[in-house]
Coordinates of C-alpha atoms in Angstrom, one line a residue:
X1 CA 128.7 91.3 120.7
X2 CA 126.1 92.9 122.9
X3 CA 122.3 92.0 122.5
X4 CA 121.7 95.8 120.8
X5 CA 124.8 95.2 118.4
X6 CA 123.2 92.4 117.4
X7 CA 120.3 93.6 116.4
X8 CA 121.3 96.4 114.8
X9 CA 123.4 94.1 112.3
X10 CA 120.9 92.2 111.5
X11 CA 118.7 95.5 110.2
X12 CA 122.3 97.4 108.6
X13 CA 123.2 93.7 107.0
X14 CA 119.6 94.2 104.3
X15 CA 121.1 97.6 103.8
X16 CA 124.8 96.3 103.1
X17 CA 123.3 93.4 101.1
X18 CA 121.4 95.9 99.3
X19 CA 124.3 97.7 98.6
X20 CA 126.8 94.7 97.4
X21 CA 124.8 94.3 94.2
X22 CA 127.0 95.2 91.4
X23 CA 125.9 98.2 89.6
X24 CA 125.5 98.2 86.1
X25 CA 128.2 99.3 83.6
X26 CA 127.3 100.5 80.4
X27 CA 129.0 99.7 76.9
X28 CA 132.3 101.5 77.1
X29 CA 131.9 102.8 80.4
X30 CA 135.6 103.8 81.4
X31 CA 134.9 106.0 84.8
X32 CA 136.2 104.1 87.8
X33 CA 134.8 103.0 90.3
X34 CA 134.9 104.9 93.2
X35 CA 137.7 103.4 95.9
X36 CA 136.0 103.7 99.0
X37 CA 132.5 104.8 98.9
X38 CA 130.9 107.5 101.6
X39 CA 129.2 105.9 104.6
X40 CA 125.6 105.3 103.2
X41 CA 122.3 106.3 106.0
X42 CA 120.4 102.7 106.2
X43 CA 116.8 103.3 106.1
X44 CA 115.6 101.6 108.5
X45 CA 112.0 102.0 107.8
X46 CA 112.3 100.5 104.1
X47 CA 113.8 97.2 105.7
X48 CA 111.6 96.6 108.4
X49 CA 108.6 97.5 106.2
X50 CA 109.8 95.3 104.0
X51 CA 110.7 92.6 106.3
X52 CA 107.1 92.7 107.7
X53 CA 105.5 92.8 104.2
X54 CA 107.6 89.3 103.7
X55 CA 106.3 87.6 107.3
X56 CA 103.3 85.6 107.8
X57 CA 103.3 87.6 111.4
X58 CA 101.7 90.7 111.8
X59 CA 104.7 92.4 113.3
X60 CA 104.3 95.9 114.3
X61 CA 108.1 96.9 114.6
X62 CA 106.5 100.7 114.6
X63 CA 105.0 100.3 118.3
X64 CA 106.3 97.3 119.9
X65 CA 110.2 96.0 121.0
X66 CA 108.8 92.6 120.8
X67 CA 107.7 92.5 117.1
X68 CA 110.4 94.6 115.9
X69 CA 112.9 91.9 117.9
X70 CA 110.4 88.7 116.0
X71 CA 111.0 90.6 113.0
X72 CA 115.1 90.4 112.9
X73 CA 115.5 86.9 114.2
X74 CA 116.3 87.8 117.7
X75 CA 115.2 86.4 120.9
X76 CA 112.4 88.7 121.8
X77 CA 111.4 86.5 125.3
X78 CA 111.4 88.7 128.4
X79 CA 114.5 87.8 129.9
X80 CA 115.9 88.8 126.3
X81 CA 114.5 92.3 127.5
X82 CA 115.6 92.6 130.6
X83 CA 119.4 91.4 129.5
X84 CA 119.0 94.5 126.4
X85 CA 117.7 97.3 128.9
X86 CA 120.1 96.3 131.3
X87 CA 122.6 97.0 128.1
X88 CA 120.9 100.0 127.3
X89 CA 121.0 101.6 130.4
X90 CA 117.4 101.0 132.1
X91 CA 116.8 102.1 135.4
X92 CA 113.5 101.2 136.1
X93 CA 111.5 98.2 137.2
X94 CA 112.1 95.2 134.4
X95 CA 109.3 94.0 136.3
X96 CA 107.2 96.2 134.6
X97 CA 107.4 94.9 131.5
X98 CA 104.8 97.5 129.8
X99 CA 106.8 100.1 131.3
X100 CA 110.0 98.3 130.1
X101 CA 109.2 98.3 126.7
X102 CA 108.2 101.5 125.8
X103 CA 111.2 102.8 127.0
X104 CA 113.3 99.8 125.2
X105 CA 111.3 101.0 121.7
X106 CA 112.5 104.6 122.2
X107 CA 116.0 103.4 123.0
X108 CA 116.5 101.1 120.4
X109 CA 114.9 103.6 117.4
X110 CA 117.2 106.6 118.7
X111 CA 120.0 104.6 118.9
X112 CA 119.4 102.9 115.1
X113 CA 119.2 107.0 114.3
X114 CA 122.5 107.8 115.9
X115 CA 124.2 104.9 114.3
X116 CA 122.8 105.8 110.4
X117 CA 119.7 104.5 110.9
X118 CA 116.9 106.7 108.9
X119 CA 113.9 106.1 110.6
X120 CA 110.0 108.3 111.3
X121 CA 110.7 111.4 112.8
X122 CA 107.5 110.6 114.4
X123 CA 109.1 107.7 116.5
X124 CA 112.1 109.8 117.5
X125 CA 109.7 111.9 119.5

């Protein structure tokens, strides 16, 4: 499993833990459950908001690939960088680590949005 795959289970697994909590049945409820349910979007936001809310960090996932990395339990070290842009498709210098990141953000919140990730608008941009 790739570095990018990883992460994004990490985030989708709140949303399918979410999810596996049985709904309640009222008394003499006879409608069936539903066999296979449609594919559900995971907002993204509401987990890492409320992933941040529960760490003693202050972990800007909004603005920075290294707090939003902290935030799901992935390595978030530089050479962890440089391995998920090289996944991702990065062209540029990894030296440039500022430069790096930015564009690792963008790539990792567009691709959470292509996958059924809801997340800001704003950050999409």
């Amino acid at each position: 499993m790739g570095l990018f795959s990883d992460l994004m289970a990490k985030i989708f697994h709140h949303a399918d833990a979410a999810q596996a909590a049985p709904a309640p049945v009222s008394a003499g409820s006879t409608a069936a459950a539903p066999i296979a349910a449609a594919p559900a979007v995971v907002d993204v936001t509401a987990i890492l908001d409320k992933l941040a809310a529960e760490n003693s960090q202050k972990l800007d996932w909004r603005h920075s690939i290294v707090d939003l990395m902290k935030l799901v339990g992935i390595d978030s070290s530089h050479g962890a960088r440089t391995a998920l842009a090289a996944e991702l498709g990065f062209t540029g210098d990894t030296g440039d680590s500022a430069a790096m990141n930015i564009w690792l953000h963008k790539q990792v919140i567009t691709k959470l949005a292509a996958n059924g990730g809801k997340v800001p608008q704003e950050l999409l941009n």
